[in-house]
Amino acid sequence: MAFLNNTFHKYQYDFFSMNEPYCYENKITCIPINYSIVAHQIQPKAAIAIRSSIKSQIVFCNSELTAILASINKNETLLVSIYCSPSKNIDNNLNLLRNILIAHDNKPTIILGDFNAKSRVWGQRDLDERGSKLLSFCHQLDLNIENQPDTIPSFSSSRGNSWIDLLVTRNLNAEVQMEILDEVTNSDHNLLNFSCSFNNSALPSLNKINLNALSWLSLKANLHKLISNNLNFEHLNAIELNKFIKDLQNHIKELATKKRAIIHNPENPNNNNHKRTKKKMQYGGPGNWRSKEAKLGL
């Protein structure tokens, strides 16, 4: 209980997610009273706790997947907590998640999950079958994996280290910062912390780029500069290559965004729609808690 109270006081989460939380008579314990808990009534493996002051409604809830719609930054945002057991086929939960995402295709989306999947895209373990399926799933649904491969492990025990707890987003008009904390957690999973600096302008989702609105000459110039600085691709390690890809994505998004802002206000040469008003929000992240103090984070 002391750990949870100290963590809540320190980070002031707006919402957090839990995997395999400690339960007493099928009820999650040790959660502050100013949070509402959404979880399956029998042996919940994935749960969401959100401040009671934030309006929310349940979209889906079973023992391994919980999804809600919450009013965050004046937008209805899809929040998902998911647990994919290493002893079960990952396909079933991915298919459930796919249906939820398709039904809420245009919603800002935040997914926190213990996927028990490996890839050097988000960690320091070679790709396995589950990781391959998850990568394909994210590609098909235009999902962004926010984890970086150079972080500390999200799971650490006598059995070894793994990077299996992920933060996945879509349609977020925000800058996302995340870290895996090296703190005592009473668990074999570390706490994943993240915050969002929301862009309150009226721009469309940055993930849905209109190529017709893109300045191709500017893109060509920026690509030439970016590639010239990374000519020896065969010598790039996984972290450097991941940074190059992310820089490339950001270049395209920034150029398309600037062009769209002008198109929305063609009569205004001093268009200010693209100026950002940032709002900080804090969220809890992954981990797999089995102690009597329910695990904070996912």
mmCIF file of N, CA and C in Angstrom, residues 9 42 60 70-71 88 107 109 116 129 138 140 147 161 178 204-205 212 215-216 220 229 234 239 267 272 281 283 285:
data_model
loop_
_atom_site.group_PDB
_atom_site.id
_atom_site.type_symbol
_atom_site.label_atom_id
_atom_site.label_comp_id
_atom_site.label_asym_id
_atom_site.label_seq_id
_atom_site.Cartn_x
_atom_site.Cartn_y
_atom_site.Cartn_z
ATOM 1 N N HIS A 9 1.143 9.846 -5.384
ATOM 2 C CA HIS A 9 1.461 11.197 -4.915
ATOM 3 C C HIS A 9 2.566 11.812 -5.771
ATOM 4 N N ILE A 42 -14.285 -11.387 -12.942
ATOM 5 C CA ILE A 42 -13.667 -12.669 -12.584
ATOM 6 C C ILE A 42 -12.233 -12.704 -13.104
ATOM 7 N N PHE A 60 -15.501 -2.122 -24.032
ATOM 8 C CA PHE A 60 -15.381 -3.586 -24.025
ATOM 9 C C PHE A 60 -14.632 -3.985 -22.766
ATOM 10 N N ALA A 70 -12.697 7.932 -22.994
ATOM 11 C CA ALA A 70 -12.536 8.927 -21.936
ATOM 12 C C ALA A 70 -12.365 10.311 -22.540
ATOM 13 N N SER A 71 -12.920 11.305 -21.872
ATOM 14 C CA SER A 71 -12.795 12.696 -22.334
ATOM 15 C C SER A 71 -11.467 13.263 -21.861
ATOM 16 N N LYS A 88 -0.840 -18.552 -24.284
ATOM 17 C CA LYS A 88 -1.976 -18.574 -25.196
ATOM 18 C C LYS A 88 -1.592 -17.982 -26.540
ATOM 19 N N LYS A 107 -10.726 7.806 -33.607
ATOM 20 C CA LYS A 107 -10.510 8.267 -32.235
ATOM 21 C C LYS A 107 -9.021 8.295 -31.887
ATOM 22 N N THR A 109 -6.093 7.250 -29.766
ATOM 23 C CA THR A 109 -6.034 5.936 -29.117
ATOM 24 C C THR A 109 -4.730 5.752 -28.352
ATOM 25 N N ASN A 116 3.892 -9.839 -24.314
ATOM 26 C CA ASN A 116 4.771 -11.012 -24.315
ATOM 27 C C ASN A 116 5.247 -11.331 -25.729
ATOM 28 N N GLU A 129 7.826 -15.177 -33.147
ATOM 29 C CA GLU A 129 6.592 -15.272 -33.932
ATOM 30 C C GLU A 129 5.548 -14.278 -33.445
ATOM 31 N N CYS A 138 0.271 -3.849 -36.156
ATOM 32 C CA CYS A 138 0.461 -2.401 -36.018
ATOM 33 C C CYS A 138 0.561 -1.735 -37.381
ATOM 34 N N GLN A 140 -0.820 -2.773 -40.235
ATOM 35 C CA GLN A 140 -2.121 -2.795 -40.893
ATOM 36 C C GLN A 140 -3.055 -1.733 -40.345
ATOM 37 N N ASN A 147 7.663 2.744 -27.746
ATOM 38 C CA ASN A 147 8.857 2.244 -27.063
ATOM 39 C C ASN A 147 10.091 2.382 -27.946
ATOM 40 N N ASN A 161 15.857 -10.896 -18.691
ATOM 41 C CA ASN A 161 15.267 -9.593 -18.983
ATOM 42 C C ASN A 161 14.516 -9.626 -20.305
ATOM 43 N N MET A 178 7.980 8.962 -23.148
ATOM 44 C CA MET A 178 7.824 7.807 -22.269
ATOM 45 C C MET A 178 9.182 7.342 -21.765
ATOM 46 N N PRO A 204 -5.842 18.225 -38.672
ATOM 47 C CA PRO A 204 -6.244 16.834 -38.731
ATOM 48 C C PRO A 204 -5.197 15.957 -38.063
ATOM 49 N N SER A 205 -5.543 14.696 -37.855
ATOM 50 C CA SER A 205 -4.615 13.749 -37.258
ATOM 51 C C SER A 205 -3.328 13.693 -38.071
ATOM 52 N N ASN A 212 -1.697 14.782 -51.239
ATOM 53 C CA ASN A 212 -1.968 15.870 -52.177
ATOM 54 C C ASN A 212 -1.654 17.234 -51.563
ATOM 55 N N SER A 215 4.129 19.298 -49.648
ATOM 56 C CA SER A 215 5.062 20.060 -50.476
ATOM 57 C C SER A 215 6.197 19.128 -50.898
ATOM 58 N N TRP A 216 6.101 18.611 -52.108
ATOM 59 C CA TRP A 216 7.054 17.592 -52.552
ATOM 60 C C TRP A 216 8.461 18.165 -52.739
ATOM 61 N N LYS A 220 11.636 16.645 -50.891
ATOM 62 C CA LYS A 220 12.816 16.176 -51.599
ATOM 63 C C LYS A 220 14.085 16.776 -51.003
ATOM 64 N N ASN A 229 23.230 12.459 -44.507
ATOM 65 C CA ASN A 229 23.825 12.326 -43.176
ATOM 66 C C ASN A 229 23.842 10.883 -42.686
ATOM 67 N N GLU A 234 24.569 0.384 -43.947
ATOM 68 C CA GLU A 234 24.920 -0.973 -43.540
ATOM 69 C C GLU A 234 25.629 -0.998 -42.191
ATOM 70 N N ILE A 239 19.308 0.854 -33.071
ATOM 71 C CA ILE A 239 18.883 2.105 -32.453
ATOM 72 C C ILE A 239 19.027 3.267 -33.435
ATOM 73 N N GLU A 267 -6.843 32.581 -47.272
ATOM 74 C CA GLU A 267 -6.874 34.031 -47.358
ATOM 75 C C GLU A 267 -6.046 34.703 -46.269
ATOM 76 N N ASN A 272 -1.975 31.108 -38.205
ATOM 77 C CA ASN A 272 -1.425 30.723 -36.906
ATOM 78 C C ASN A 272 -2.038 29.440 -36.372
ATOM 79 N N MET A 281 -0.170 15.998 -19.364
ATOM 80 C CA MET A 281 -0.961 15.008 -18.644
ATOM 81 C C MET A 281 -0.056 13.833 -18.347
ATOM 82 N N TYR A 283 0.439 9.740 -17.197
ATOM 83 C CA TYR A 283 -0.222 8.445 -17.248
ATOM 84 C C TYR A 283 0.690 7.362 -16.710
ATOM 85 N N GLY A 285 2.013 3.329 -16.687
ATOM 86 C CA GLY A 285 2.320 2.400 -17.757
ATOM 87 C C GLY A 285 2.537 0.994 -17.282
#
